[in-house]
Tab-separated table of C-alpha atoms and ligand atoms in Angstrom:
chain	number	residue	atom	x	y	z
A	50	UNK	CA	-40.784	-15.334	22.800
A	51	UNK	CA	-40.422	-12.216	24.978
A	52	UNK	CA	-39.878	-8.901	23.140
A	53	UNK	CA	-36.842	-7.926	25.218
A	54	UNK	CA	-35.199	-11.406	24.821
A	55	UNK	CA	-31.704	-10.787	22.923
A	56	UNK	CA	-32.160	-7.217	22.656
A	57	UNK	CA	-28.906	-5.228	22.773
A	58	UNK	CA	-29.013	-2.523	25.423
A	59	UNK	CA	-26.350	0.176	25.852
A	60	UNK	CA	-26.738	1.387	29.201
A	61	UNK	CA	-24.976	4.911	29.778
A	62	UNK	CA	-24.278	6.102	33.341
A	63	UNK	CA	-23.354	9.419	34.059
A	64	UNK	CA	-22.234	10.941	37.475
A	65	UNK	CA	-25.265	11.552	39.609
A	66	UNK	CA	-26.538	10.263	42.890
A	67	UNK	CA	-29.305	8.218	40.772
A	68	UNK	CA	-26.244	6.084	39.344
A	69	UNK	CA	-26.903	3.453	42.016
A	70	UNK	CA	-30.505	3.038	40.515
A	71	UNK	CA	-28.683	2.079	37.312
A	72	UNK	CA	-27.819	-1.141	39.007
A	73	UNK	CA	-31.374	-2.182	39.199
A	74	UNK	CA	-32.182	-1.110	35.831
A	75	UNK	CA	-29.347	-3.275	34.481
A	76	UNK	CA	-30.718	-6.184	36.390
A	77	UNK	CA	-34.240	-5.647	34.888
A	78	UNK	CA	-32.764	-5.731	31.373
A	79	UNK	CA	-30.682	-9.017	32.283
A	80	UNK	CA	-33.746	-10.591	33.742
A	81	UNK	CA	-35.762	-9.771	30.617
A	82	UNK	CA	-33.144	-11.874	28.584
A	83	UNK	CA	-31.542	-8.659	26.909
A	84	UNK	CA	-27.696	-8.224	26.465
A	85	UNK	CA	-26.395	-5.191	28.290
A	86	UNK	CA	-23.185	-3.304	28.046
A	87	UNK	CA	-22.469	-0.440	30.193
A	88	UNK	CA	-20.743	2.832	29.351
A	89	UNK	CA	-19.714	4.885	32.523
A	90	UNK	CA	-18.328	8.508	32.759
A	91	UNK	CA	-15.377	8.810	35.172
A	92	UNK	CA	-17.878	10.757	37.443
A	93	UNK	CA	-20.242	7.904	37.571
A	94	UNK	CA	-17.382	5.646	38.939
A	95	UNK	CA	-17.306	7.859	41.999
A	96	UNK	CA	-20.900	6.635	42.827
A	97	UNK	CA	-20.914	3.050	41.696
A	98	UNK	CA	-17.980	0.802	40.611
A	99	UNK	CA	-17.678	-1.117	37.203
A	100	UNK	CA	-17.582	-4.063	39.069
A	101	UNK	CA	-21.199	-3.597	40.464
A	102	UNK	CA	-22.428	-3.676	36.782
A	103	UNK	CA	-20.131	-6.831	36.001
A	104	UNK	CA	-21.475	-8.728	39.043
A	105	UNK	CA	-24.961	-8.022	38.005
A	106	UNK	CA	-24.640	-9.396	34.538
A	107	UNK	CA	-23.221	-6.661	32.247
A	108	UNK	CA	-21.500	-8.398	29.252
A	109	UNK	CA	-18.951	-5.498	29.261
A	110	UNK	CA	-18.332	-2.214	31.110
A	111	UNK	CA	-16.350	0.564	29.446
A	112	UNK	CA	-15.048	3.477	31.239
A	113	UNK	CA	-11.780	4.655	29.768
A	114	UNK	CA	-11.794	5.943	26.232
A	115	UNK	CA	-8.130	5.332	25.948
A	116	UNK	CA	-7.684	2.051	27.480
A	117	UNK	CA	-5.055	-0.310	26.025
A	118	UNK	CA	-6.797	-3.580	25.485
A	119	UNK	CA	-9.569	-2.329	23.389
A	120	UNK	CA	-11.058	-3.257	19.941
A	121	UNK	CA	-10.353	-0.393	17.414
A	122	UNK	CA	-13.024	2.280	17.172
A	123	UNK	CA	-14.744	0.491	19.961
A	124	UNK	CA	-17.305	3.477	20.246
A	125	UNK	CA	-18.526	3.006	16.704
A	126	UNK	CA	-18.662	-0.886	17.053
A	127	UNK	CA	-20.610	-0.557	20.205
A	128	UNK	CA	-23.125	2.033	18.656
A	129	UNK	CA	-23.703	-0.465	15.722
A	130	UNK	CA	-24.500	-3.219	18.239
A	131	UNK	CA	-26.940	-1.392	20.383
A	132	UNK	CA	-30.873	-1.613	19.740
A	133	UNK	CA	-31.148	1.262	22.224
A	134	UNK	CA	-29.036	3.568	24.104
A	135	UNK	CA	-30.342	4.341	27.643
A	136	UNK	CA	-28.744	7.007	29.735
A	137	UNK	CA	-29.818	6.918	33.385
A	138	UNK	CA	-28.991	8.998	35.123
A	139	UNK	CA	-28.545	11.678	32.495
A	140	UNK	CA	-26.961	14.745	34.176
A	141	UNK	CA	-27.213	18.135	33.028
A	142	UNK	CA	-23.680	17.852	31.768
A	143	UNK	CA	-24.257	14.981	29.432
A	144	UNK	CA	-27.433	16.451	28.050
A	145	UNK	CA	-25.509	19.572	27.343
A	146	UNK	CA	-22.853	17.753	25.637
A	147	UNK	CA	-25.284	15.907	23.547
A	148	UNK	CA	-27.116	19.039	22.621
A	149	UNK	CA	-23.913	20.669	21.649
A	150	UNK	CA	-22.342	17.652	19.946
A	151	UNK	CA	-19.463	17.535	22.146
A	152	UNK	CA	-17.563	14.140	22.428
A	153	UNK	CA	-14.886	14.517	25.034
A	154	UNK	CA	-15.179	11.189	27.187
A	155	UNK	CA	-16.465	7.703	26.376
A	156	UNK	CA	-20.215	8.222	27.033
A	157	UNK	CA	-20.610	11.464	25.086
A	158	UNK	CA	-18.579	10.000	22.272
A	159	UNK	CA	-20.923	6.738	22.237
A	160	UNK	CA	-23.975	8.984	22.539
A	161	UNK	CA	-22.855	11.111	19.623
A	162	UNK	CA	-21.873	8.020	17.448
A	163	UNK	CA	-25.191	6.212	18.079
A	164	UNK	CA	-28.057	6.968	15.554
A	165	UNK	CA	-30.667	4.426	16.919
A	166	UNK	CA	-33.365	4.938	19.667
A	167	UNK	CA	-31.907	6.978	22.534
A	168	UNK	CA	-33.672	7.360	25.900
A	169	UNK	CA	-32.666	9.742	28.535
A	170	UNK	CA	-33.672	9.618	32.364
A	171	UNK	CA	-32.616	13.063	33.444
A	172	UNK	CA	-31.684	13.497	37.173
A	173	UNK	CA	-30.206	16.568	38.785
A	174	UNK	CA	-30.641	19.343	41.478
A	175	UNK	CA	-33.780	21.269	40.729
A	176	UNK	CA	-31.748	24.503	40.370
A	177	UNK	CA	-29.895	22.891	37.661
A	178	UNK	CA	-32.888	21.218	36.104
A	179	UNK	CA	-34.617	24.636	35.925
A	180	UNK	CA	-31.765	26.438	34.472
A	181	UNK	CA	-32.778	28.016	31.104
A	182	UNK	CA	-29.992	26.532	29.240
A	183	UNK	CA	-30.581	22.981	30.665
A	184	UNK	CA	-34.228	23.288	29.645
A	185	UNK	CA	-33.201	24.631	26.004
A	186	UNK	CA	-30.979	21.604	25.729
A	187	UNK	CA	-33.652	19.127	26.752
A	188	UNK	CA	-36.211	20.816	24.386
A	189	UNK	CA	-33.613	20.637	21.611
A	190	UNK	CA	-32.820	16.851	22.079
A	191	UNK	CA	-36.514	16.106	22.117
A	192	UNK	CA	-37.124	18.016	18.846
A	193	UNK	CA	-34.473	15.838	17.198
A	194	UNK	CA	-36.095	12.767	18.234
A	195	UNK	CA	-34.401	11.886	21.622
A	196	UNK	CA	-36.885	10.435	24.038
A	197	UNK	CA	-36.891	11.347	27.755
A	198	UNK	CA	-38.529	9.759	30.745
A	199	UNK	CA	-38.937	11.839	33.821
A	200	UNK	CA	-37.590	13.386	35.896
A	201	UNK	CA	-39.979	12.856	38.815
A	202	UNK	CA	-41.028	15.290	41.412
A	203	UNK	CA	-39.619	13.624	44.632
A	204	UNK	CA	-37.158	13.878	47.422
A	205	UNK	CA	-33.894	15.021	46.199
A	206	UNK	CA	-30.242	14.654	47.469
A	207	UNK	CA	-30.619	18.344	48.404
A	208	UNK	CA	-33.246	17.328	50.855
A	209	UNK	CA	-36.099	19.196	49.304
A	210	UNK	CA	-39.096	17.694	47.407
A	211	UNK	CA	-38.728	19.120	43.612
A	212	UNK	CA	-38.621	17.933	40.125
A	213	UNK	CA	-35.248	16.522	39.374
A	214	UNK	CA	-35.372	12.854	40.701
A	215	UNK	CA	-34.557	10.134	38.233
A	216	UNK	CA	-37.592	7.800	37.457
A	217	UNK	CA	-37.839	4.641	39.048
A	218	UNK	CA	-35.795	1.736	37.212
A	219	UNK	CA	-39.066	-0.162	36.460
A	220	UNK	CA	-40.426	3.004	34.673
A	221	UNK	CA	-37.179	3.520	32.552
A	222	UNK	CA	-37.207	-0.177	31.676
A	223	UNK	CA	-40.865	-0.105	30.569
A	224	UNK	CA	-40.239	3.026	28.554
A	225	UNK	CA	-37.327	1.394	26.730
A	226	UNK	CA	-39.685	-1.561	26.059
A	227	UNK	CA	-42.331	0.665	24.534
A	228	UNK	CA	-39.800	2.268	22.335
A	229	UNK	CA	-38.213	-1.102	21.296
A	230	UNK	CA	-41.908	-2.055	20.145
A	231	UNK	CA	-41.225	0.240	17.248
A	232	UNK	CA	-45.112	0.504	16.592
A	233	UNK	CA	-46.833	3.665	15.733
A	234	UNK	CA	-50.243	2.245	14.353
A	235	UNK	CA	-52.150	4.033	17.256
A	236	UNK	CA	-50.284	7.268	17.099
A	237	UNK	CA	-52.529	10.102	18.126
A	238	UNK	CA	-55.577	7.675	18.776
A	239	UNK	CA	-57.310	7.725	22.064
A	240	UNK	CA	-57.320	4.287	23.872
A	241	UNK	CA	-59.015	3.494	27.116
A	242	UNK	CA	-58.164	0.479	29.402
A	243	UNK	CA	-59.864	-0.360	32.470
A	244	UNK	CA	-57.878	-2.496	35.050
A	245	UNK	CA	-57.984	-4.248	38.368
A	246	UNK	CA	-60.860	-5.095	40.721
A	247	UNK	CA	-63.675	-2.792	41.886
A	248	UNK	CA	-64.342	-2.625	45.520
A	249	UNK	CA	-68.089	-2.305	46.844
A	250	UNK	CA	-68.188	-0.881	50.248
A	251	UNK	CA	-70.266	-2.296	52.905
A	252	UNK	CA	-69.716	-0.337	55.960
A	253	UNK	CA	-66.684	2.000	56.797
A	254	UNK	CA	-63.997	-0.854	57.235
A	255	UNK	CA	-65.404	-3.588	54.873
A	256	UNK	CA	-65.924	-4.235	51.154
A	257	UNK	CA	-66.686	-6.876	48.675
A	258	UNK	CA	-64.044	-7.304	45.906
A	259	UNK	CA	-62.248	-10.003	43.936
A	260	UNK	CA	-58.570	-11.174	43.419
A	261	UNK	CA	-57.705	-9.357	40.396
A	262	UNK	CA	-54.157	-7.822	40.525
A	263	UNK	CA	-54.586	-5.246	37.710
A	264	UNK	CA	-51.588	-6.692	36.023
A	265	UNK	CA	-52.981	-7.656	32.575
A	266	UNK	CA	-54.882	-4.221	32.128
A	267	UNK	CA	-51.737	-2.209	33.178
A	268	UNK	CA	-49.666	-4.287	30.548
A	269	UNK	CA	-52.450	-3.422	27.900
A	270	UNK	CA	-52.201	0.288	28.861
A	271	UNK	CA	-48.332	0.031	28.660
A	272	UNK	CA	-48.245	-1.770	25.490
A	273	UNK	CA	-51.090	0.638	23.921
A	274	UNK	CA	-48.685	3.567	24.910
A	275	UNK	CA	-45.910	1.584	23.048
A	276	UNK	CA	-48.073	1.791	19.835
A	277	UNK	CA	-48.262	5.663	20.274
A	278	UNK	CA	-51.794	5.852	21.550
A	279	UNK	CA	-53.033	8.670	24.045
A	280	UNK	CA	-53.727	6.040	26.852
A	281	UNK	CA	-56.330	6.573	29.610
A	282	UNK	CA	-56.161	3.808	32.240
A	283	UNK	CA	-59.250	3.640	34.661
A	284	UNK	CA	-57.976	1.656	37.470
A	285	UNK	CA	-59.811	0.155	40.378
A	286	UNK	CA	-57.503	-0.214	43.595
A	287	UNK	CA	-54.309	-2.025	42.912
A	288	UNK	CA	-50.678	-2.274	44.133
A	289	UNK	CA	-49.052	-1.199	40.722
A	290	UNK	CA	-47.254	1.828	39.316
A	291	UNK	CA	-48.817	3.386	36.466
A	292	UNK	CA	-47.014	2.637	33.135
A	293	UNK	CA	-44.906	5.409	31.573
A	294	UNK	CA	-46.771	7.803	29.219
A	295	UNK	CA	-50.308	6.807	30.458
A	296	UNK	CA	-52.825	9.040	32.183
A	297	UNK	CA	-54.542	7.303	35.012
A	298	UNK	CA	-58.054	7.643	36.658
A	299	UNK	CA	-58.230	5.948	40.015
A	300	UNK	CA	-61.753	4.504	40.741
A	301	UNK	CA	-63.019	2.373	43.560
A	302	UNK	CA	-66.579	0.993	42.878
A	303	UNK	CA	-68.189	-0.409	39.637
A	304	UNK	CA	-70.496	2.693	39.623
A	305	UNK	CA	-67.305	5.024	39.681
A	306	UNK	CA	-65.778	3.163	36.832
A	307	UNK	CA	-68.989	3.172	34.882
A	308	UNK	CA	-69.120	6.959	35.302
A	309	UNK	CA	-65.477	7.319	34.334
A	310	UNK	CA	-65.683	5.177	31.194
A	311	UNK	CA	-68.830	6.858	30.014
A	312	UNK	CA	-67.177	10.300	30.560
A	313	UNK	CA	-64.154	9.231	28.625
A	314	UNK	CA	-65.749	7.549	25.834
A	315	UNK	CA	-66.189	10.438	23.302
A	316	UNK	CA	-63.585	10.285	20.268
A	317	UNK	CA	-62.144	7.081	21.496
A	318	UNK	CA	-60.798	4.469	18.995
A	319	UNK	CA	-60.394	1.544	21.200
A	320	UNK	CA	-61.772	0.596	24.559
A	321	UNK	CA	-60.389	-2.541	26.369
A	322	UNK	CA	-62.424	-3.553	29.472
A	323	UNK	CA	-59.961	-5.769	31.235
A	324	UNK	CA	-61.222	-4.772	34.853
A	325	UNK	CA	-62.864	-7.368	36.925
A	326	UNK	CA	-66.008	-5.521	37.801
A	327	UNK	CA	-67.914	-6.614	40.579
A	328	UNK	CA	-71.269	-7.854	39.285
A	329	UNK	CA	-73.057	-6.906	42.646
A	330	UNK	CA	-72.714	-4.521	45.325
A	331	UNK	CA	-74.272	-4.405	48.965
A	332	UNK	CA	-77.759	-2.977	48.651
A	333	UNK	CA	-77.123	-0.630	51.446
A	334	UNK	CA	-74.086	0.970	52.800
A	335	UNK	CA	-74.024	0.987	56.593
A	336	UNK	CA	-72.707	4.287	57.998
A	337	UNK	CA	-71.581	2.390	61.091
A	338	UNK	CA	-69.415	-0.722	61.482
A	339	UNK	CA	-71.838	-3.618	61.474
A	340	UNK	CA	-71.573	-5.614	64.688
A	341	UNK	CA	-71.644	-9.287	65.215
A	342	UNK	CA	-74.954	-10.362	66.560
A	343	UNK	CA	-75.559	-14.173	65.697
A	344	UNK	CA	-73.901	-17.181	63.899
A	345	UNK	CA	-75.028	-16.268	60.597
A	346	UNK	CA	-75.885	-13.273	58.664
A	347	UNK	CA	-77.682	-12.262	55.421
A	348	UNK	CA	-76.215	-9.718	53.026
A	349	UNK	CA	-78.503	-8.234	50.465
A	350	UNK	CA	-76.851	-7.444	47.182
A	351	UNK	CA	-77.931	-5.250	44.205
A	352	UNK	CA	-76.729	-5.779	40.450
A	353	UNK	CA	-74.016	-3.211	39.270
A	354	UNK	CA	-74.542	-1.754	35.878
A	355	UNK	CA	-72.828	-3.683	33.056
A	356	UNK	CA	-70.561	-1.118	31.822
A	357	UNK	CA	-69.959	-2.682	28.380
A	358	UNK	CA	-73.609	-3.302	27.753
A	359	UNK	CA	-74.571	0.258	28.658
A	360	UNK	CA	-72.405	1.697	26.001
A	361	UNK	CA	-74.545	3.182	23.267
A	362	UNK	CA	-73.839	6.835	22.601
A	363	UNK	CA	-70.130	7.732	21.910
A	364	UNK	CA	-69.427	4.078	21.586
A	365	UNK	CA	-65.633	3.674	20.923
A	366	UNK	CA	-64.877	2.328	17.196
A	367	UNK	CA	-63.586	-0.889	18.521
A	368	UNK	CA	-64.676	-2.444	21.924
A	369	UNK	CA	-62.799	-5.332	23.271
A	370	UNK	CA	-63.923	-7.243	26.539
A	371	UNK	CA	-62.321	-10.002	28.711
A	372	UNK	CA	-63.930	-13.202	29.875
A	373	UNK	CA	-62.779	-14.780	32.934
A	374	UNK	CA	-64.188	-18.194	32.974
A	375	UNK	CA	-63.246	-21.280	35.116
A	376	UNK	CA	-64.898	-23.753	32.799
A	377	UNK	CA	-66.565	-24.074	29.158
A	378	UNK	CA	-64.249	-21.055	28.455
A	379	UNK	CA	-64.770	-20.984	24.664
A	380	UNK	CA	-68.476	-21.274	24.632
A	381	UNK	CA	-69.009	-18.797	27.558
A	382	UNK	CA	-66.514	-16.313	25.842
A	383	UNK	CA	-68.462	-16.451	22.760
A	384	UNK	CA	-71.771	-15.919	24.290
A	385	UNK	CA	-70.460	-12.863	26.014
A	386	UNK	CA	-68.972	-11.481	22.885
A	387	UNK	CA	-72.348	-11.699	21.284
A	388	UNK	CA	-74.403	-10.649	24.577
A	389	UNK	CA	-72.272	-7.552	25.158
A	390	UNK	CA	-71.914	-6.681	21.342
A	391	UNK	CA	-68.137	-6.806	21.386
A	392	UNK	CA	-65.781	-6.811	18.542
A	393	UNK	CA	-63.067	-9.093	20.350
A	394	UNK	CA	-62.956	-10.879	23.631
A	395	UNK	CA	-59.888	-12.178	25.299
A	396	UNK	CA	-60.635	-15.501	27.299
A	397	UNK	CA	-58.647	-16.792	30.089
A	398	UNK	CA	-58.983	-19.374	33.025
A	399	UNK	CA	-57.246	-18.232	36.187
A	400	UNK	CA	-57.486	-21.599	37.673
A	401	UNK	CA	-55.044	-23.074	35.243
A	402	UNK	CA	-51.509	-23.703	36.424
A	403	UNK	CA	-48.859	-20.877	35.848
A	404	UNK	CA	-51.596	-18.226	34.968
A	405	UNK	CA	-53.239	-17.817	38.320
A	406	UNK	CA	-54.359	-14.511	39.701
A	407	UNK	CA	-51.498	-12.090	40.418
A	408	UNK	CA	-49.014	-13.974	38.011
A	409	UNK	CA	-47.072	-12.078	35.592
A	410	UNK	CA	-48.030	-14.540	32.883
A	411	UNK	CA	-51.129	-15.238	31.028
A	412	UNK	CA	-52.595	-17.661	28.554
A	413	UNK	CA	-55.438	-16.558	26.449
A	414	UNK	CA	-57.355	-17.000	23.333
A	415	UNK	CA	-58.816	-13.966	21.451
A	416	UNK	CA	-62.294	-14.633	19.968
A	417	UNK	CA	-63.967	-12.499	17.591
A	418	UNK	CA	-67.047	-12.656	15.013
A	419	UNK	CA	-67.093	-15.104	12.144
A	420	UNK	CA	-65.268	-17.883	14.186
A	421	UNK	CA	-61.992	-15.828	14.690
A	422	UNK	CA	-60.068	-17.691	17.323
A	423	UNK	CA	-56.193	-16.636	18.021
A	424	UNK	CA	-54.668	-18.929	20.647
A	425	UNK	CA	-51.710	-17.332	22.485
A	426	UNK	CA	-49.208	-19.522	24.424
A	427	UNK	CA	-48.338	-18.767	27.961
A	428	UNK	CA	-46.299	-15.491	27.904
A	429	UNK	CA	-45.439	-12.432	30.066
A	430	UNK	CA	-48.538	-10.212	30.283
A	431	UNK	CA	-46.786	-7.308	28.299
A	432	UNK	CA	-46.315	-9.721	25.386
A	433	UNK	CA	-49.870	-11.059	25.596
A	434	UNK	CA	-51.028	-7.387	25.723
A	435	UNK	CA	-49.099	-6.656	22.367
A	436	UNK	CA	-50.826	-9.402	20.698
A	437	UNK	CA	-54.234	-8.297	21.859
A	438	UNK	CA	-53.450	-4.671	20.717
A	439	UNK	CA	-52.153	-5.956	17.355
A	440	UNK	CA	-55.692	-7.855	16.856
A	441	UNK	CA	-57.455	-4.748	17.845
A	442	UNK	CA	-55.501	-2.475	15.503
A	443	UNK	CA	-56.365	-4.961	12.587
A	444	UNK	CA	-59.913	-4.556	13.404
A	445	UNK	CA	-59.753	-0.816	13.823
A	446	UNK	CA	-58.175	-0.779	10.274
A	447	UNK	CA	-60.913	-2.950	8.832
A	448	UNK	CA	-63.547	-0.655	10.494
A	449	UNK	CA	-61.959	2.394	9.287
A	450	UNK	CA	-61.687	1.159	5.602
A	451	UNK	CA	-65.312	-0.152	5.584
A	452	UNK	CA	-66.497	3.319	6.791
A	453	UNK	CA	-64.784	5.220	3.994
A	454	UNK	CA	-66.580	3.014	1.498
B	564	CTP	N1	-68.086	-6.024	32.678
B	564	CTP	C1	-68.585	-4.856	32.557
B	564	CTP	N2	-69.596	-4.678	33.586
B	564	CTP	C2	-69.859	-5.384	34.566
B	564	CTP	C3	-69.248	-6.668	34.483
B	564	CTP	C4	-68.259	-7.006	33.602
B	564	CTP	O1	-68.478	-4.173	31.662
B	564	CTP	N3	-70.652	-5.030	35.465
B	564	CTP	C5	-67.083	-6.405	31.568
B	564	CTP	C6	-65.827	-6.860	32.154
B	564	CTP	O2	-64.735	-5.785	32.159
B	564	CTP	C7	-65.211	-7.772	30.981
B	564	CTP	C8	-66.496	-8.451	30.416
B	564	CTP	O3	-67.734	-7.526	30.904
B	564	CTP	O4	-64.546	-7.108	29.773
B	564	CTP	C9	-66.894	-9.835	31.030
B	564	CTP	O5	-66.672	-9.726	32.321
B	564	CTP	P1	-66.965	-11.052	33.323
B	564	CTP	O6	-66.802	-10.718	34.863
B	564	CTP	O7	-66.065	-12.300	32.671
B	564	CTP	O8	-68.568	-11.517	32.954
B	564	CTP	P2	-69.997	-10.916	33.501
B	564	CTP	O9	-70.397	-10.118	32.503
B	564	CTP	O10	-69.596	-10.397	34.830
B	564	CTP	O11	-70.532	-12.306	33.506
B	564	CTP	P3	-70.309	-13.611	34.745
B	564	CTP	O12	-69.769	-12.867	35.932
B	564	CTP	O13	-71.621	-14.080	34.888
B	564	CTP	O14	-69.499	-14.444	34.070
């Protein structure tokens, strides 16, 4: 079952122009199976209406602290109900009230009564954001355990590009999901994940590549950040937003990916090679576009370095590979595990129904030494990623305790 299923989300909306994006955020939570209750400040209702949230699937929308038809002490009851309080957008005003402990309307009252996981997505004019008191308030809230996502540097309502724009709903959703994982077993540890295809240029307009979407690798980086790791995601060209809290290194070819992995390896606890690295590249790069001459053409290819096999010095403590197989999946995966000297290998078959290339779902089996086989039912890639990281952490712990002996 998906991690977000049946989670109780308190979505606070304060009065900023980013309020319209809170509708999309609500939709993402509802789509993931979570229950959402919305708390709006009066200022927020000038940007979006309570009806917008109700229509999009909010269980309840609360605006007025002193409405007649309400449960007694609703603010306390709601704060007991919520697994997480997400305030998006969080204006300088609500941030200031939270830092000072002021509860003078429904959202600030909820925020102060709530003692669970809190996530703020600040959004405001750049001058307000840079204001020393606002900065002090943000730092103070962080120091008492409040989590922040963004703001991003982007095009603001004031028609300039500057820091202050609310993070995109998908990023806020992912940060909330990381926090709801409640895992810290990789806190402070370095994790490298590779993702996506590599592209091997043939001439200035053509390349060889494969159908990898990068979604599995991005989900792994996302989940690893949720376990508290310092994650470096080395990514081939994909059409995906990097997950929150992850450092990204963009590469194109297998050789570039190889160099990036080798450079990042020192002091790494866990390497997960989820990238679909091209085995071959054109043996020559044509500086000019190749012209059509005849009905057939021969292409000379040259083997790319095998990144996993090449890792000797600075080898990460635990190394996990992927095996993409279209037949004899188990036998071939185990062969690769041994051949590449891996600790674990995650085997999948993209020709199976419902887990094709580009799908948000996957169905895998994790194989290890001594007959270890952990089959995972078809699930969202994020949930598969959590299971893969959990297995890797078990291995990391075993390895750590062996070394100490
Ligand atoms: N891999 C790698 N370097 C390569 C090719 C693959 O490090 N040049 C890694 C992949 O990231 C994956 C694992 O090796 O973790 C297995 O990749 P896969 O493409 O399934 O296998 P190959 O070794 O390329 O073998 P084949 O294509 O013959 O199945």
